[in-house]
């Protein structure tokens, strides 16, 4: 246990080690630590922001869904109303058409009746002429008795 | 365990002898082969084992931490980086806690002291005979594996710290301020000799206590390991008892070596803090 030059060597080594540590070991490690601290802080802030945005988005989504439901209900109501309208219109239209057809049919019938009456009249006048000729056993001049015939026809 | 030709006291003496390189009595330079030879070498000799182990451990520490520092990223740290960062943060916290000045040197200094001293103390936990006997087989006469059981090592470090104390005292307070602190208190200028004596003792006590505390603890611990090792040679009963003691002391010693490294570091920080304080 003699005190000797080892002491000097140890002191020099001590200073060298401290110098090396100060120059090449401490700063990079502290820098990494600081950087990580900052990164983590940033990450936490970003997470907080994201959470807030998520909340906002959810709120917005809910609102949108509510709005959409409301819109849909309106559209459905409108459609129902329109459907009822269309059905009514169709009904009205069909009734009008039916009326029209009925009227036309009636007119047709009347016309036919008239035509039948007309031809019946002609036939009756002819028959009357023929009947009269038989009775008189001679030719009745239709032209001579036209006036009479016409009167007869008109009486029919 | 002690060998046939060695008595207990020779065994202990052998263990406490450093491997000394210096000027031999015949005028040549070489390794001392006995304690007397080592003593005769005087001041200009070096303990190869102390210097070798302390330098080796210091370089191991710096290499390991430099490795971690080079790879250090802000991303998620790996195993080594995590470990190194844990220590660095611990040291940084301790320095911030007790050092109020602005000096970028103090924290790396504290880190160096803590890890280096810890590693040197840690050599104490390697079985006492393992390395010396291995060295003996390789024809190296002595080997003391724990650098901090050599007062040269502890005084070397504490004197370096003392130099830093003086440097910063003068740098911060100026030469006049520093001398004033030494001479003008606590009794004012008329009590100058007493002041100088008190403050001088106060100042000198710092490196001396720093070195002797570490040396004393480590030396005592090492001595107990050696004594336990001596017991192995006694009888099988004592030997097995010694085994238990060895384990117990080793576990307890883990605490001591860490604590001593921590104390050395903390006191260094505190002394430098005092050196930085202008008012007193």
CSV table of C-alpha atoms in Angstrom, one decimal:
chain,number,residue,atom,x,y,z
A,1,UNK,CA,0.0,0.0,0.0
A,2,UNK,CA,2.6,2.5,-1.0
A,3,UNK,CA,1.6,5.8,-2.4
A,4,UNK,CA,3.3,6.1,-5.7
A,5,UNK,CA,2.9,7.3,-9.2
A,6,UNK,CA,-0.2,5.2,-9.7
A,7,UNK,CA,-1.9,8.1,-8.1
A,8,UNK,CA,-0.9,10.4,-10.9
A,9,UNK,CA,-1.9,7.8,-13.5
A,10,UNK,CA,-5.3,7.4,-11.9
A,11,UNK,CA,-5.9,11.2,-11.8
A,12,UNK,CA,-5.0,11.5,-15.5
A,13,UNK,CA,-7.2,8.6,-16.4
A,14,UNK,CA,-10.0,10.1,-14.3
A,15,UNK,CA,-9.8,13.4,-16.3
A,16,UNK,CA,-9.6,11.6,-19.6
A,17,UNK,CA,-12.6,9.5,-18.8
A,18,UNK,CA,-14.6,12.5,-17.6
A,19,UNK,CA,-13.7,14.4,-20.7
A,20,UNK,CA,-14.7,11.6,-22.9
A,21,UNK,CA,-17.9,11.1,-21.1
A,22,UNK,CA,-18.7,14.8,-21.3
A,23,UNK,CA,-17.9,14.9,-25.0
A,24,UNK,CA,-19.2,11.7,-26.5
A,25,UNK,CA,-21.5,9.9,-24.1
A,26,UNK,CA,-23.6,12.4,-22.2
A,27,UNK,CA,-24.8,14.7,-24.9
A,28,UNK,CA,-26.2,12.1,-27.4
A,29,UNK,CA,-28.0,10.2,-24.6
A,30,UNK,CA,-29.5,13.4,-23.2
A,31,UNK,CA,-30.5,14.5,-26.7
A,32,UNK,CA,-32.2,11.2,-27.3
A,33,UNK,CA,-34.0,11.5,-24.0
A,34,UNK,CA,-35.1,15.0,-24.8
A,35,UNK,CA,-36.2,14.1,-28.3
A,36,UNK,CA,-38.2,11.2,-26.9
A,37,UNK,CA,-39.8,13.4,-24.3
A,38,UNK,CA,-40.8,15.8,-27.0
A,39,UNK,CA,-42.1,13.1,-29.3
A,40,UNK,CA,-44.2,11.6,-26.5
A,41,UNK,CA,-45.6,15.0,-25.6
A,42,UNK,CA,-46.4,15.6,-29.3
A,43,UNK,CA,-48.0,12.2,-29.5
A,44,UNK,CA,-50.1,12.8,-26.5
A,45,UNK,CA,-51.2,16.2,-27.8
A,46,UNK,CA,-52.1,14.6,-31.1
A,47,UNK,CA,-54.0,11.8,-29.4
A,48,UNK,CA,-55.9,14.4,-27.4
A,49,UNK,CA,-56.7,16.3,-30.6
A,50,UNK,CA,-57.7,13.1,-32.3
A,51,UNK,CA,-60.0,12.3,-29.5
A,52,UNK,CA,-61.6,15.7,-29.6
A,53,UNK,CA,-62.0,15.4,-33.4
A,54,UNK,CA,-63.6,12.0,-33.0
A,55,UNK,CA,-66.1,13.3,-30.5
A,56,UNK,CA,-66.9,16.1,-32.9
A,57,UNK,CA,-67.2,13.7,-35.8
A,58,UNK,CA,-69.5,11.4,-33.8
A,59,UNK,CA,-71.7,14.3,-32.9
A,60,UNK,CA,-71.8,15.4,-36.5
A,61,UNK,CA,-72.6,11.9,-37.7
A,62,UNK,CA,-75.5,11.7,-35.2
A,63,UNK,CA,-76.8,15.0,-36.5
A,64,UNK,CA,-76.5,13.9,-40.1
A,65,UNK,CA,-78.3,10.7,-39.3
A,66,UNK,CA,-81.1,12.6,-37.6
A,67,UNK,CA,-81.4,15.0,-40.5
A,68,UNK,CA,-81.4,12.1,-42.9
A,69,UNK,CA,-84.2,10.3,-41.0
A,70,UNK,CA,-86.2,13.5,-41.0
A,71,UNK,CA,-85.7,14.0,-44.7
A,72,UNK,CA,-86.7,10.4,-45.3
A,73,UNK,CA,-89.8,10.8,-43.3
A,74,UNK,CA,-90.7,13.9,-45.3
A,75,UNK,CA,-90.0,12.2,-48.6
A,76,UNK,CA,-92.2,9.2,-47.5
A,77,UNK,CA,-95.0,11.5,-46.5
A,78,UNK,CA,-94.8,13.4,-49.7
A,79,UNK,CA,-94.7,10.2,-51.7
A,80,UNK,CA,-97.8,8.9,-49.9
A,81,UNK,CA,-99.6,12.1,-50.5
A,82,UNK,CA,-98.6,11.9,-54.2
A,83,UNK,CA,-99.7,8.3,-54.4
A,84,UNK,CA,-103.1,9.2,-53.0
A,85,UNK,CA,-103.4,12.0,-55.4
A,86,UNK,CA,-102.5,9.9,-58.4
A,87,UNK,CA,-105.0,7.2,-57.3
A,88,UNK,CA,-107.7,9.9,-57.0
A,89,UNK,CA,-106.8,11.3,-60.4
A,90,UNK,CA,-107.0,7.9,-61.9
A,91,UNK,CA,-110.4,7.3,-60.4
A,92,UNK,CA,-111.7,10.6,-61.6
A,93,UNK,CA,-110.3,10.0,-65.0
A,94,UNK,CA,-111.8,6.5,-65.2
A,95,UNK,CA,-115.2,7.8,-64.1
A,96,UNK,CA,-115.1,10.5,-66.8
A,97,UNK,CA,-114.1,8.0,-69.3
A,98,UNK,CA,-116.9,5.7,-68.3
A,99,UNK,CA,-119.4,8.5,-68.5
A,100,UNK,CA,-118.1,9.4,-71.9
A,101,UNK,CA,-118.4,5.8,-73.2
A,102,UNK,CA,-121.9,5.5,-71.8
A,103,UNK,CA,-123.0,8.7,-73.5
A,104,UNK,CA,-121.4,7.7,-76.8
A,105,UNK,CA,-123.1,4.3,-76.5
A,106,UNK,CA,-126.5,5.9,-75.9
A,107,UNK,CA,-126.0,8.2,-78.9
A,108,UNK,CA,-125.2,5.2,-81.0
A,109,UNK,CA,-128.2,3.3,-79.8
A,110,UNK,CA,-130.5,6.3,-80.6
A,111,UNK,CA,-129.0,6.6,-84.0
A,112,UNK,CA,-129.6,2.9,-84.7
A,113,UNK,CA,-133.2,3.2,-83.4
A,114,UNK,CA,-133.8,6.2,-85.7
A,115,UNK,CA,-132.3,4.4,-88.6
A,116,UNK,CA,-134.5,1.3,-87.9
A,117,UNK,CA,-137.5,3.5,-87.6
A,118,UNK,CA,-136.6,5.2,-90.9
A,119,UNK,CA,-136.3,1.9,-92.7
A,120,UNK,CA,-139.4,0.5,-91.0
A,121,UNK,CA,-141.3,3.5,-92.3
A,122,UNK,CA,-140.1,3.0,-95.8
A,123,UNK,CA,-141.0,-0.7,-95.6
A,124,UNK,CA,-144.4,0.1,-94.1
A,125,UNK,CA,-145.2,2.6,-96.9
A,126,UNK,CA,-144.2,0.0,-99.5
A,127,UNK,CA,-146.3,-2.6,-97.8
A,128,UNK,CA,-149.2,-0.3,-97.6
A,129,UNK,CA,-148.9,0.5,-101.3
A,130,UNK,CA,-148.7,-3.3,-102.1
A,131,UNK,CA,-151.6,-4.0,-99.7
A,132,UNK,CA,-153.7,-1.3,-101.3
A,133,UNK,CA,-152.9,-2.6,-104.8
A,134,UNK,CA,-154.1,-6.0,-103.8
A,135,UNK,CA,-157.2,-4.7,-102.4
A,136,UNK,CA,-157.9,-2.6,-105.4
A,137,UNK,CA,-156.6,-5.2,-107.7
A,138,UNK,CA,-154.9,-2.7,-109.8
A,139,UNK,CA,-151.8,-0.9,-109.9
A,140,UNK,CA,-151.7,2.0,-107.7
A,141,UNK,CA,-149.6,4.6,-109.1
A,142,UNK,CA,-147.2,5.4,-106.4
A,143,UNK,CA,-146.4,8.6,-108.0
A,144,UNK,CA,-150.0,9.6,-108.1
A,145,UNK,CA,-150.5,8.8,-104.6
A,146,UNK,CA,-147.2,10.1,-103.3
A,147,UNK,CA,-148.8,12.8,-101.3
A,148,UNK,CA,-151.1,10.3,-99.6
A,149,UNK,CA,-148.3,7.9,-99.0
A,150,UNK,CA,-146.2,10.5,-97.5
A,151,UNK,CA,-149.0,11.4,-95.1
A,152,UNK,CA,-149.4,7.7,-94.2
A,153,UNK,CA,-145.7,7.4,-93.6
A,154,UNK,CA,-145.6,10.4,-91.5
A,155,UNK,CA,-148.5,9.0,-89.4
A,156,UNK,CA,-146.6,5.8,-88.7
B,1,UNK,CA,-6.9,-23.1,-0.8
B,2,UNK,CA,-4.0,-21.3,0.6
B,3,UNK,CA,-1.4,-23.7,-0.7
B,4,UNK,CA,0.9,-25.9,1.2
B,5,UNK,CA,3.7,-23.5,1.8
B,6,UNK,CA,1.7,-20.4,2.7
B,7,UNK,CA,0.7,-19.6,6.2
B,8,UNK,CA,-2.5,-17.6,6.7
B,9,UNK,CA,-0.6,-14.4,7.3
B,10,UNK,CA,1.5,-14.9,4.2
B,11,UNK,CA,-1.7,-15.6,2.3
B,12,UNK,CA,-3.2,-12.4,3.5
B,13,UNK,CA,-0.1,-10.4,2.8
B,14,UNK,CA,0.1,-11.8,-0.6
B,15,UNK,CA,-3.4,-10.8,-1.3
B,16,UNK,CA,-2.8,-7.2,-0.1
B,17,UNK,CA,0.3,-6.7,-2.3
B,18,UNK,CA,0.0,-4.8,-5.5
B,19,UNK,CA,1.8,-5.8,-8.7
B,20,UNK,CA,4.4,-3.0,-8.6
B,21,UNK,CA,6.5,-1.9,-11.5
B,22,UNK,CA,9.5,0.3,-10.8
B,23,UNK,CA,13.2,0.7,-10.3
B,24,UNK,CA,14.7,-2.4,-8.8
B,25,UNK,CA,17.6,-2.2,-6.3
B,26,UNK,CA,20.1,-3.3,-9.0
B,27,UNK,CA,19.2,-0.3,-11.0
B,28,UNK,CA,17.0,-2.0,-13.7
B,29,UNK,CA,13.3,-1.5,-14.2
B,30,UNK,CA,11.0,-4.4,-13.5
B,31,UNK,CA,8.4,-6.0,-11.4
B,32,UNK,CA,8.9,-6.2,-7.7
B,33,UNK,CA,8.8,-9.8,-6.4
B,34,UNK,CA,8.3,-9.0,-2.8
B,35,UNK,CA,6.7,-6.4,-0.6
B,36,UNK,CA,10.1,-5.1,0.5
B,37,UNK,CA,11.2,-4.6,-3.1
B,38,UNK,CA,8.0,-2.8,-3.9
B,39,UNK,CA,8.5,-0.5,-0.9
B,40,UNK,CA,12.0,0.3,-1.9
B,41,UNK,CA,10.9,1.5,-5.3
B,42,UNK,CA,9.7,4.7,-3.7
B,43,UNK,CA,7.3,7.1,-5.4
B,44,UNK,CA,8.2,6.6,-9.0
B,45,UNK,CA,6.6,3.2,-9.3
B,46,UNK,CA,3.2,2.2,-10.6
B,47,UNK,CA,0.8,-0.5,-9.5
B,48,UNK,CA,0.2,-2.3,-12.8
B,49,UNK,CA,-2.8,-4.2,-11.4
B,50,UNK,CA,-4.5,-1.1,-10.1
B,51,UNK,CA,-3.9,0.9,-13.2
B,52,UNK,CA,-4.7,-2.0,-15.5
B,53,UNK,CA,-8.0,-2.9,-13.9
B,54,UNK,CA,-9.2,0.6,-13.4
B,55,UNK,CA,-8.3,1.7,-16.9
B,56,UNK,CA,-9.8,-1.5,-18.3
B,57,UNK,CA,-13.0,-1.0,-16.4
B,58,UNK,CA,-13.1,2.7,-17.3
B,59,UNK,CA,-12.7,1.9,-21.0
B,60,UNK,CA,-15.4,-0.8,-20.7
B,61,UNK,CA,-17.8,1.7,-19.2
B,62,UNK,CA,-17.1,4.3,-21.8
B,63,UNK,CA,-17.2,1.8,-24.6
B,64,UNK,CA,-20.6,0.4,-23.4
B,65,UNK,CA,-22.1,3.9,-22.9
B,66,UNK,CA,-20.6,5.2,-26.1
B,67,UNK,CA,-22.2,2.3,-27.9
B,68,UNK,CA,-25.5,3.1,-26.4
B,69,UNK,CA,-25.0,6.9,-27.1
B,70,UNK,CA,-24.2,6.3,-30.8
B,71,UNK,CA,-27.3,4.2,-31.2
B,72,UNK,CA,-29.5,6.4,-29.1
B,73,UNK,CA,-32.6,7.4,-30.9
B,74,UNK,CA,-35.9,9.0,-29.8
B,75,UNK,CA,-37.7,5.9,-30.8
B,76,UNK,CA,-38.5,3.0,-28.5
B,77,UNK,CA,-35.2,2.0,-26.8
B,78,UNK,CA,-33.6,-1.4,-27.0
B,79,UNK,CA,-32.2,-3.3,-24.0
B,80,UNK,CA,-28.8,-1.6,-23.7
B,81,UNK,CA,-30.1,1.8,-24.5
B,82,UNK,CA,-32.9,1.4,-21.9
B,83,UNK,CA,-30.4,0.4,-19.2
B,84,UNK,CA,-28.0,3.2,-20.1
B,85,UNK,CA,-30.9,5.7,-20.2
B,86,UNK,CA,-32.1,4.5,-16.9
B,87,UNK,CA,-28.7,5.2,-15.3
B,88,UNK,CA,-28.3,8.5,-17.1
B,89,UNK,CA,-31.7,9.7,-15.9
B,90,UNK,CA,-31.0,8.6,-12.4
B,91,UNK,CA,-27.7,10.6,-12.4
B,92,UNK,CA,-29.3,13.5,-14.1
B,93,UNK,CA,-32.0,13.6,-11.4
B,94,UNK,CA,-29.4,13.4,-8.6
B,95,UNK,CA,-27.3,16.2,-10.1
B,96,UNK,CA,-30.4,18.4,-10.7
B,97,UNK,CA,-31.4,17.7,-7.1
B,98,UNK,CA,-28.1,18.8,-5.5
B,99,UNK,CA,-26.3,21.0,-8.0
B,100,UNK,CA,-27.9,24.4,-8.7
B,101,UNK,CA,-25.2,26.0,-10.9
B,102,UNK,CA,-25.0,25.8,-14.6
B,103,UNK,CA,-22.1,23.5,-15.5
B,104,UNK,CA,-22.4,20.9,-18.2
B,105,UNK,CA,-19.4,19.1,-16.8
B,106,UNK,CA,-21.0,18.0,-13.5
B,107,UNK,CA,-23.5,15.5,-14.7
B,108,UNK,CA,-21.1,13.6,-17.0
B,109,UNK,CA,-18.5,13.8,-14.2
B,110,UNK,CA,-21.0,12.3,-11.8
B,111,UNK,CA,-21.9,9.5,-14.3
B,112,UNK,CA,-18.3,8.7,-14.8
B,113,UNK,CA,-17.6,8.5,-11.1
B,114,UNK,CA,-20.6,6.5,-10.3
B,115,UNK,CA,-20.2,3.8,-13.0
B,116,UNK,CA,-16.4,3.7,-12.8
B,117,UNK,CA,-16.2,3.4,-9.1
B,118,UNK,CA,-19.0,0.9,-9.1
B,119,UNK,CA,-17.3,-1.3,-11.6
B,120,UNK,CA,-14.0,-1.1,-9.7
B,121,UNK,CA,-15.8,-2.0,-6.5
B,122,UNK,CA,-17.6,-4.7,-8.3
B,123,UNK,CA,-14.3,-6.5,-8.8
B,124,UNK,CA,-14.6,-7.3,-5.1
B,125,UNK,CA,-17.4,-9.7,-5.9
B,126,UNK,CA,-15.2,-11.9,-8.1
B,127,UNK,CA,-13.9,-14.8,-5.9
B,128,UNK,CA,-10.8,-13.5,-4.1
B,129,UNK,CA,-8.5,-16.2,-5.4
B,130,UNK,CA,-9.7,-16.6,-8.9
B,131,UNK,CA,-7.7,-13.9,-10.6
B,132,UNK,CA,-4.6,-13.9,-8.4
B,133,UNK,CA,-4.2,-17.6,-8.7
B,134,UNK,CA,-4.7,-17.5,-12.4
B,135,UNK,CA,-2.1,-14.7,-12.5
B,136,UNK,CA,0.2,-16.8,-10.3
B,137,UNK,CA,0.0,-19.6,-12.8
B,138,UNK,CA,1.1,-17.2,-15.4
B,139,UNK,CA,4.1,-16.2,-13.4
B,140,UNK,CA,2.8,-12.9,-12.2
B,141,UNK,CA,3.8,-12.6,-8.5
B,142,UNK,CA,1.1,-10.4,-7.2
B,143,UNK,CA,-2.3,-9.3,-8.3
B,144,UNK,CA,-4.8,-7.1,-6.5
B,145,UNK,CA,-8.0,-7.1,-8.5
B,146,UNK,CA,-9.9,-4.3,-6.7
B,147,UNK,CA,-8.5,-1.0,-7.7
B,148,UNK,CA,-10.4,0.9,-5.0
B,149,UNK,CA,-8.6,-1.1,-2.3
B,150,UNK,CA,-5.5,0.7,-3.4
B,151,UNK,CA,-5.3,4.2,-1.8
B,152,UNK,CA,-3.5,5.4,-4.9
B,153,UNK,CA,-6.6,4.9,-6.9
B,154,UNK,CA,-9.0,6.5,-4.5
B,155,UNK,CA,-6.6,9.4,-3.8
B,156,UNK,CA,-6.0,9.7,-7.5
B,157,UNK,CA,-9.7,10.3,-8.0
B,158,UNK,CA,-10.3,12.4,-5.0
B,159,UNK,CA,-7.3,14.7,-5.8
B,160,UNK,CA,-8.7,15.1,-9.3
B,161,UNK,CA,-12.0,16.1,-7.7
B,162,UNK,CA,-10.0,18.4,-5.4
B,163,UNK,CA,-8.4,20.0,-8.4
B,164,UNK,CA,-11.8,20.6,-9.9
B,165,UNK,CA,-13.0,22.1,-6.6
B,166,UNK,CA,-10.0,24.5,-6.5
B,167,UNK,CA,-10.5,25.3,-10.2
B,168,UNK,CA,-14.1,26.2,-9.9
B,169,UNK,CA,-13.8,28.0,-6.6
B,170,UNK,CA,-11.2,30.3,-8.2
B,171,UNK,CA,-13.1,30.6,-11.5
B,172,UNK,CA,-16.4,31.4,-9.9
B,173,UNK,CA,-15.3,33.5,-6.9
B,174,UNK,CA,-12.1,34.8,-8.3
B,175,UNK,CA,-8.8,34.2,-6.5
B,176,UNK,CA,-9.5,37.0,-4.0
B,177,UNK,CA,-12.9,35.7,-3.3
B,178,UNK,CA,-11.6,32.2,-2.7
B,179,UNK,CA,-8.8,33.4,-0.5
B,180,UNK,CA,-11.2,35.6,1.4
B,181,UNK,CA,-13.4,32.6,2.0
B,182,UNK,CA,-10.4,30.8,3.4
B,183,UNK,CA,-9.2,33.6,5.6
B,184,UNK,CA,-11.9,36.0,6.5
B,185,UNK,CA,-14.5,33.7,8.2
B,186,UNK,CA,-15.8,32.7,10.5
B,187,UNK,CA,-14.1,35.1,12.8
B,188,UNK,CA,-13.5,38.2,10.6
B,189,UNK,CA,-10.1,39.6,9.6
B,190,UNK,CA,-8.7,39.7,13.2
B,191,UNK,CA,-9.0,36.0,13.5
B,192,UNK,CA,-7.1,35.3,10.3
B,193,UNK,CA,-4.8,32.5,11.4
B,194,UNK,CA,-7.6,30.6,13.1
B,195,UNK,CA,-9.8,31.2,10.1
B,196,UNK,CA,-7.2,29.9,7.8
B,197,UNK,CA,-6.6,26.9,10.0
B,198,UNK,CA,-10.3,26.0,10.2
B,199,UNK,CA,-11.1,26.6,6.6
B,200,UNK,CA,-7.9,24.9,5.5
B,201,UNK,CA,-8.8,21.8,7.4
B,202,UNK,CA,-12.3,22.0,6.0
B,203,UNK,CA,-10.9,22.2,2.5
B,204,UNK,CA,-8.3,19.5,2.9
B,205,UNK,CA,-10.7,17.2,4.6
B,206,UNK,CA,-12.8,17.0,1.4
B,207,UNK,CA,-10.4,15.0,-0.8
B,208,UNK,CA,-9.0,13.1,2.2
B,209,UNK,CA,-12.3,11.9,3.4
B,210,UNK,CA,-13.5,11.2,-0.1
B,211,UNK,CA,-10.6,8.9,-0.8
B,212,UNK,CA,-10.3,7.3,2.6
B,213,UNK,CA,-14.0,6.5,2.9
B,214,UNK,CA,-14.0,4.6,-0.3
B,215,UNK,CA,-10.7,3.0,0.3
B,216,UNK,CA,-11.6,2.1,3.9
B,217,UNK,CA,-14.9,0.5,2.9
B,218,UNK,CA,-13.5,-1.5,0.0
B,219,UNK,CA,-10.3,-2.5,1.9
B,220,UNK,CA,-12.4,-3.8,4.8
B,221,UNK,CA,-14.7,-5.6,2.5
B,222,UNK,CA,-11.9,-7.2,0.7
B,223,UNK,CA,-10.2,-8.1,3.9
B,224,UNK,CA,-13.3,-9.9,5.1
B,225,UNK,CA,-13.5,-11.8,1.9
B,226,UNK,CA,-9.8,-12.8,2.4
B,227,UNK,CA,-10.4,-13.9,6.0
B,228,UNK,CA,-13.4,-16.0,4.9
B,229,UNK,CA,-11.2,-17.5,2.2
B,230,UNK,CA,-8.6,-18.4,4.9
B,231,UNK,CA,-11.3,-20.2,6.8
B,232,UNK,CA,-11.8,-22.6,3.8
B,233,UNK,CA,-8.4,-24.1,4.6
B,234,UNK,CA,-9.2,-24.8,8.3
B,235,UNK,CA,-11.6,-27.7,8.4
B,236,UNK,CA,-14.6,-29.0,6.6
B,237,UNK,CA,-16.9,-27.6,9.3
B,238,UNK,CA,-15.4,-24.2,9.3
B,239,UNK,CA,-15.1,-24.4,5.5
B,240,UNK,CA,-18.8,-24.9,5.0
B,241,UNK,CA,-19.6,-22.2,7.5
B,242,UNK,CA,-17.2,-20.0,5.5
B,243,UNK,CA,-19.2,-20.8,2.4
B,244,UNK,CA,-22.4,-19.5,4.0
B,245,UNK,CA,-20.5,-16.4,5.2
B,246,UNK,CA,-19.1,-15.8,1.8
B,247,UNK,CA,-22.5,-15.8,0.2
B,248,UNK,CA,-24.0,-13.6,2.9
B,249,UNK,CA,-21.1,-11.1,2.8
B,250,UNK,CA,-21.2,-11.1,-1.0
B,251,UNK,CA,-24.9,-10.2,-1.1
B,252,UNK,CA,-24.4,-7.5,1.6
B,253,UNK,CA,-21.4,-6.3,-0.3
B,254,UNK,CA,-23.5,-5.6,-3.4
B,255,UNK,CA,-25.2,-3.0,-1.3
B,256,UNK,CA,-21.9,-1.5,-0.1
B,257,UNK,CA,-20.2,-1.2,-3.5
B,258,UNK,CA,-23.3,0.6,-4.9
B,259,UNK,CA,-23.6,2.8,-1.9
B,260,UNK,CA,-19.9,3.7,-1.9
B,261,UNK,CA,-20.0,4.6,-5.6
B,262,UNK,CA,-23.1,6.6,-4.9
B,263,UNK,CA,-21.6,8.4,-1.9
B,264,UNK,CA,-18.4,9.3,-3.9
B,265,UNK,CA,-20.6,10.7,-6.6
B,266,UNK,CA,-22.9,12.6,-4.4
B,267,UNK,CA,-20.2,14.1,-2.3
B,268,UNK,CA,-18.4,15.2,-5.5
B,269,UNK,CA,-21.5,16.9,-6.7
B,270,UNK,CA,-22.0,18.6,-3.3
B,271,UNK,CA,-18.4,19.8,-3.1
B,272,UNK,CA,-18.6,21.2,-6.6
B,273,UNK,CA,-21.9,22.9,-5.7
B,274,UNK,CA,-20.1,24.5,-2.7
B,275,UNK,CA,-17.3,25.6,-5.0
B,276,UNK,CA,-19.9,27.2,-7.2
B,277,UNK,CA,-21.7,29.1,-4.5
B,278,UNK,CA,-20.6,32.7,-4.3
B,279,UNK,CA,-22.2,33.8,-1.1
B,280,UNK,CA,-21.1,32.0,2.1
